[in-house]
Short mmCIF file of C-alpha atoms in Angstrom, two decimals:
data_model
loop_
_atom_site.label_atom_id
_atom_site.label_comp_id
_atom_site.label_asym_id
_atom_site.label_seq_id
_atom_site.Cartn_x
_atom_site.Cartn_y
_atom_site.Cartn_z
CA MET A 1 82.74 148.34 75.86
CA ALA A 2 81.14 145.09 77.02
CA ASP A 3 83.51 142.20 77.62
CA PRO A 4 82.00 139.17 75.82
CA LEU A 5 83.73 136.62 78.06
CA SER A 6 82.50 138.34 81.23
CA GLN A 7 78.99 138.40 79.78
CA VAL A 8 79.08 134.65 79.15
CA VAL A 9 80.32 133.90 82.67
CA GLY A 10 77.67 136.28 84.02
CA LEU A 11 75.00 134.27 82.22
CA LEU A 12 76.32 130.95 83.52
CA ARG A 13 76.92 132.11 87.12
CA PRO A 14 79.09 129.10 88.03
CA ARG A 15 79.41 127.78 91.54
CA ALA A 16 81.11 124.68 92.95
CA ALA A 17 78.90 121.67 93.47
CA PHE A 18 81.67 120.10 95.53
CA ALA A 19 85.43 120.04 95.76
CA ASN A 20 87.46 117.24 97.36
CA VAL A 21 91.10 116.62 98.06
CA ILE A 22 91.93 113.41 96.17
CA SER A 23 95.12 111.45 96.75
CA GLY A 24 96.67 108.22 95.48
CA LYS A 25 99.27 105.83 96.87
CA GLY A 26 100.97 102.80 95.28
CA ARG A 27 99.35 101.04 92.31
CA TRP A 28 95.80 102.12 91.66
CA ALA A 29 93.23 102.87 88.97
CA VAL A 30 89.69 104.23 89.25
CA ARG A 31 86.95 104.40 86.66
CA TYR A 32 84.14 106.95 86.66
CA ALA A 33 81.00 106.64 84.55
CA GLU A 34 79.76 109.51 82.41
CA TYR A 35 78.86 112.41 84.71
CA GLY A 36 77.38 114.85 82.21
CA ARG A 37 78.11 117.99 84.23
CA PRO A 38 81.28 120.12 84.02
CA SER A 39 84.06 118.98 86.35
CA PHE A 40 87.64 119.97 87.06
CA CYS A 41 90.82 118.55 88.54
CA ILE A 42 93.92 120.36 89.76
CA VAL A 43 97.06 118.39 90.58
CA LEU A 44 98.67 119.70 93.76
CA ALA A 45 101.60 117.27 93.99
CA GLY A 46 102.89 114.20 92.17
CA GLY A 47 101.03 113.02 89.12
CA CYS A 48 98.88 110.38 87.45
CA ARG A 49 97.45 109.38 84.08
CA LEU A 50 94.08 110.53 82.77
CA ALA A 51 92.20 108.64 80.04
CA VAL A 52 88.98 110.35 78.92
CA ASP A 53 86.78 108.18 76.72
CA GLY A 54 87.15 109.13 73.09
CA HIS A 55 90.49 110.92 73.60
CA PRO A 56 94.14 109.85 73.91
CA SER A 57 95.31 109.35 77.49
CA PHE A 58 97.88 111.78 78.90
CA ASP A 59 99.91 112.40 82.05
CA ILE A 60 99.02 115.20 84.43
CA GLY A 61 101.41 116.57 87.05
CA ALA A 62 101.76 119.22 89.72
CA GLY A 63 100.33 122.54 88.57
CA ASP A 64 98.18 121.02 85.82
CA PHE A 65 94.53 122.00 85.52
CA VAL A 66 91.98 119.87 83.67
CA LEU A 67 88.42 120.89 82.84
CA LEU A 68 85.88 118.50 81.30
CA PRO A 69 82.90 120.62 80.16
CA ALA A 70 80.60 117.60 79.78
CA THR A 71 82.58 114.95 81.75
CA PRO A 72 82.28 111.73 79.77
CA ALA A 73 83.46 108.47 81.35
CA PHE A 74 87.14 108.52 82.30
CA THR A 75 89.88 106.58 84.10
CA LEU A 76 92.54 107.92 86.47
CA SER A 77 95.52 105.72 87.29
CA SER A 78 99.05 105.41 88.64
CA ASP A 79 101.97 103.97 86.69
CA ASP A 80 101.63 100.22 86.07
CA PRO A 81 97.99 100.26 87.26
CA PRO A 82 95.84 97.27 88.24
CA ALA A 83 92.32 96.76 86.86
CA PRO A 84 90.31 99.91 87.60
CA VAL A 85 87.88 100.10 90.51
CA LEU A 86 84.51 101.67 89.70
CA TRP A 87 83.67 104.88 91.57
CA ASP A 88 80.47 106.93 91.56
CA ALA A 89 80.95 110.69 91.31
CA ASP A 90 77.57 111.32 92.92
CA ALA A 91 78.65 109.27 95.96
CA LEU A 92 81.77 111.32 96.68
CA PRO A 93 81.71 113.28 99.95
CA SER A 94 80.63 116.90 99.72
CA ASP A 95 82.28 118.12 102.93
CA GLY A 96 85.78 118.56 101.57
CA SER A 97 87.06 115.35 103.20
CA GLU A 98 89.91 113.54 101.45
CA VAL A 99 89.32 110.70 98.99
CA ARG A 100 92.12 108.11 98.76
CA TYR A 101 92.92 105.82 95.83
CA GLY A 102 95.16 102.79 96.30
CA ASP A 103 96.96 102.18 99.59
CA ALA A 104 95.11 103.73 102.52
CA GLY A 105 98.19 104.49 104.64
CA GLY A 106 101.32 106.53 104.14
CA ALA A 107 102.16 109.75 102.38
CA PRO A 108 100.44 109.96 98.97
CA ASP A 109 102.30 109.78 95.66
CA MET A 110 99.65 112.03 94.09
CA ARG A 111 97.50 114.74 95.59
CA SER A 112 94.88 116.72 93.71
CA LEU A 113 91.72 118.72 94.09
CA GLY A 114 88.69 117.57 92.14
CA GLY A 115 85.28 119.12 91.88
CA ALA A 116 82.26 119.90 89.76
CA PHE A 117 80.43 122.98 88.60
CA LEU A 118 76.79 123.82 88.94
CA PHE A 119 75.31 126.85 87.23
CA ALA A 120 72.80 129.14 88.89
CA SER A 121 71.27 130.10 85.55
CA ALA A 122 71.42 129.57 81.82
CA ASP A 123 71.99 126.31 80.00
CA PRO A 124 75.35 124.59 80.64
CA VAL A 125 75.25 123.61 76.97
CA LEU A 126 76.51 127.16 76.44
CA LEU A 127 79.77 126.20 78.19
CA VAL A 128 80.09 122.97 76.23
CA SER A 129 79.72 124.92 72.99
CA LEU A 130 82.60 127.24 73.94
CA LEU A 131 85.28 124.76 74.99
CA PRO A 132 87.00 121.65 73.64
CA PRO A 133 85.92 118.35 75.28
CA VAL A 134 89.15 118.27 77.33
CA VAL A 135 90.84 121.46 78.55
CA HIS A 136 94.38 120.82 79.84
CA VAL A 137 96.40 123.80 81.08
CA ARG A 138 100.00 123.28 82.21
CA GLY A 139 101.86 125.52 84.62
CA ALA A 140 99.59 128.57 84.49
CA ALA A 141 100.76 130.91 87.27
CA ARG A 142 97.36 132.52 87.89
CA LEU A 143 95.65 129.12 87.97
CA SER A 144 98.23 127.92 90.49
CA GLN A 145 97.40 130.85 92.77
CA LEU A 146 93.69 130.16 92.49
CA VAL A 147 94.33 126.46 93.11
CA ALA A 148 96.06 127.22 96.37
CA MET A 149 93.12 129.37 97.51
CA VAL A 150 90.54 126.77 96.47
CA ALA A 151 92.49 124.08 98.34
CA GLU A 152 92.65 126.25 101.45
CA GLU A 153 88.93 127.06 101.40
CA THR A 154 88.12 123.39 100.84
CA THR A 155 90.35 121.86 103.48
CA GLN A 156 90.10 124.65 106.07
CA PRO A 157 86.55 126.01 105.82
CA ARG A 158 85.91 129.30 107.60
CA PRO A 159 82.95 131.68 107.76
CA GLY A 160 82.08 132.72 104.22
CA SER A 161 83.90 129.75 102.64
CA GLU A 162 80.92 128.71 100.54
CA SER A 163 80.67 132.15 98.97
CA ALA A 164 84.45 132.45 98.58
CA LEU A 165 84.68 129.04 96.92
CA SER A 166 81.94 130.01 94.47
CA ARG A 167 83.86 133.13 93.44
CA LEU A 168 87.13 131.23 93.13
CA VAL A 169 85.55 128.57 90.95
CA GLU A 170 84.20 131.35 88.73
CA LEU A 171 87.75 132.66 88.35
CA LEU A 172 89.02 129.16 87.59
CA LEU A 173 86.48 128.91 84.79
CA ILE A 174 87.49 132.30 83.38
CA GLU A 175 91.17 131.36 83.40
CA ALA A 176 90.42 128.03 81.69
CA MET A 177 88.45 129.85 79.02
CA ARG A 178 91.21 132.42 78.58
CA ALA A 179 93.74 129.63 78.17
CA THR A 180 91.80 128.22 75.22
CA THR A 181 90.99 131.55 73.52
CA ALA A 182 93.98 131.41 71.19
CA GLY A 183 94.66 127.70 71.60
CA ASP A 184 92.59 124.65 70.77
CA ALA A 185 89.13 126.10 71.32
CA PRO A 186 86.50 124.76 68.91
CA PRO A 187 84.88 127.22 66.50
CA GLY A 188 82.98 129.69 68.65
CA LEU A 189 83.26 132.82 70.75
CA LEU A 190 86.57 131.92 72.41
CA ARG A 191 88.32 131.28 69.13
CA GLY A 192 86.82 134.47 67.74
CA LEU A 193 88.16 136.47 70.68
CA GLY A 194 91.62 135.07 69.90
CA ASP A 195 91.48 136.81 66.50
CA GLU A 196 92.36 140.51 66.85
CA ARG A 197 90.12 141.63 63.99
CA LEU A 198 87.11 139.50 64.88
CA ALA A 199 87.42 140.38 68.58
CA VAL A 200 86.62 144.01 67.72
CA ALA A 201 83.45 143.04 65.87
CA LEU A 202 82.36 140.59 68.57
CA THR A 203 82.84 143.21 71.26
CA ARG A 204 80.80 145.73 69.26
CA MET A 205 77.96 143.21 68.94
CA HIS A 206 78.02 142.44 72.65
CA THR A 207 78.24 146.11 73.62
CA HIS A 208 75.36 147.28 71.43
CA ILE A 209 73.14 144.22 71.10
CA ASP A 210 70.16 146.45 70.29
CA ARG A 211 71.70 147.99 67.16
CA PRO A 212 70.50 146.88 63.69
CA TRP A 213 73.95 145.62 62.74
CA THR A 214 74.84 144.75 59.16
CA VAL A 215 77.69 142.58 57.95
CA ALA A 216 79.17 145.63 56.24
CA GLN A 217 79.25 147.62 59.50
CA LEU A 218 80.88 144.77 61.40
CA ALA A 219 83.39 144.19 58.61
CA SER A 220 84.32 147.87 58.76
CA ALA A 221 84.85 147.63 62.53
CA ALA A 222 87.14 144.64 61.95
CA ALA A 223 89.02 146.51 59.18
CA LEU A 224 88.20 143.75 56.69
CA SER A 225 86.32 143.62 53.41
CA ARG A 226 82.76 142.37 53.67
CA SER A 227 83.53 139.05 51.96
CA SER A 228 86.76 138.46 53.93
CA PHE A 229 85.03 139.27 57.21
CA PHE A 230 82.07 136.99 56.49
CA GLU A 231 84.31 134.06 55.53
CA ARG A 232 86.75 134.58 58.43
CA PHE A 233 83.98 135.02 61.01
CA THR A 234 82.03 131.98 59.79
CA GLN A 235 85.11 129.75 59.79
CA THR A 236 86.41 130.95 63.17
CA VAL A 237 83.18 131.35 65.13
CA GLY A 238 81.38 128.48 63.41
CA VAL A 239 78.30 130.43 62.31
CA ALA A 240 77.65 133.44 60.10
CA PRO A 241 77.81 136.88 61.79
CA MET A 242 74.04 137.51 61.80
CA GLU A 243 73.37 133.98 63.02
CA TYR A 244 75.75 134.54 65.93
CA LEU A 245 74.10 137.86 66.75
CA LEU A 246 70.66 136.22 66.76
CA ALA A 247 71.84 133.41 69.05
CA TRP A 248 73.37 135.89 71.52
CA ARG A 249 70.24 138.05 71.48
CA MET A 250 68.19 134.96 72.33
CA GLN A 251 70.54 134.08 75.21
CA ILE A 252 70.06 137.55 76.67
CA ALA A 253 66.29 137.35 76.08
CA ARG A 254 66.14 134.03 77.95
CA GLN A 255 67.96 135.57 80.90
CA LEU A 256 65.63 138.59 81.00
CA LEU A 257 62.54 136.38 80.74
CA ARG A 258 63.78 134.20 83.61
CA GLN A 259 64.34 137.27 85.76
CA GLY A 260 60.74 138.31 85.14
CA GLU A 261 61.33 142.03 85.72
CA LEU A 262 60.63 143.38 82.20
CA ARG A 263 57.63 143.17 79.89
CA ALA A 264 58.04 141.36 76.57
CA SER A 265 57.96 144.69 74.72
CA GLU A 266 60.83 146.01 76.87
CA ILE A 267 62.86 142.84 76.30
CA ALA A 268 62.20 143.09 72.56
CA GLU A 269 63.62 146.61 72.53
CA ARG A 270 66.55 145.60 74.73
CA VAL A 271 67.66 142.89 72.29
CA GLY A 272 67.16 144.84 69.09
CA TYR A 273 63.60 144.21 67.89
CA GLY A 274 61.28 147.02 66.86
CA SER A 275 58.11 145.26 67.96
CA SER A 276 56.94 142.57 70.37
CA SER A 277 55.51 140.53 67.51
CA ALA A 278 58.81 140.45 65.61
CA PHE A 279 60.61 139.44 68.80
CA SER A 280 58.02 136.76 69.58
CA VAL A 281 58.35 135.23 66.11
CA ALA A 282 62.16 135.18 66.31
CA PHE A 283 62.15 133.77 69.84
CA ARG A 284 59.66 131.02 69.02
CA ARG A 285 61.63 130.05 65.91
CA HIS A 286 64.93 129.94 67.83
CA VAL A 287 63.83 128.51 71.20
CA GLY A 288 60.72 126.55 70.24
CA LEU A 289 58.45 128.36 72.70
CA ALA A 290 56.69 131.70 72.80
CA PRO A 291 58.32 134.17 75.25
CA SER A 292 55.32 133.94 77.63
CA ALA A 293 55.48 130.13 77.69
CA TYR A 294 59.24 130.20 78.27
CA ARG A 295 58.81 132.64 81.17
CA LYS A 296 56.17 130.41 82.80
CA GLY A 297 58.33 127.32 82.40
CA ALA A 298 61.36 129.05 83.92
CA ALA A 299 59.25 130.19 86.88
CA VAL A 300 58.10 126.61 87.50
CA ILE A 301 61.67 125.28 87.40
CA GLU A 302 62.92 127.90 89.86
#
């Protein structure tokens, strides 16, 4: 059976854009403008306060992991902070060197690892649609182990570190998504996977994307009546079952078109359409471009 979460991560193919050791000493506060791309922060020692625009501020301490899928403007600060100093995320070093807030000398009161994701394929909007605006995980043992390995690869680069860091960041993303599956995830796949009944139906859809599924068949797989399944799925996942299936089919079709290895007729069959024309109509309606135009545009971008 296909694992929906693994499929999503496989589409995104995350890698680290950069990762820096960040420390603070004394009284300090820094302000970052909206970044737009997914970023993360892991507190290694000590703590500080994080205020993300549009959300209540909160304290983060050793072992805490924070993921901002779209990274709006935010402020990091010590206790009793001064006026914040403006920092530019794009100007941070990309060689793993340490960034210091506050007093330049002495042992830091706070030490963390901060970085950003880039995605080798797919639209990062997919990630934003899956997660709440602020993901905060406290004391997760597996995340702590990954944190230690990311910190080591960042501060003590060795042959293969770039590849290793990419894999570790992928695991960090998976653990962050797992942590929100049954928690405060917005309506979507992650919340659906946190529901035992709906998880069965979602896995069936992902495993056999080419099948002509009906709501009745999926309801039977979830051991629910048709009406109960439709209402529960729509409320939990945020869209009706057939609408979700169409959206996932189009995500897979986009990936296959970008890869450029299959003809449109083969892609149509792969994602559950009986003819190229039916697939083309559905794709154009959903994406806004014909499959051939989308393929050409993806080739130009790459």
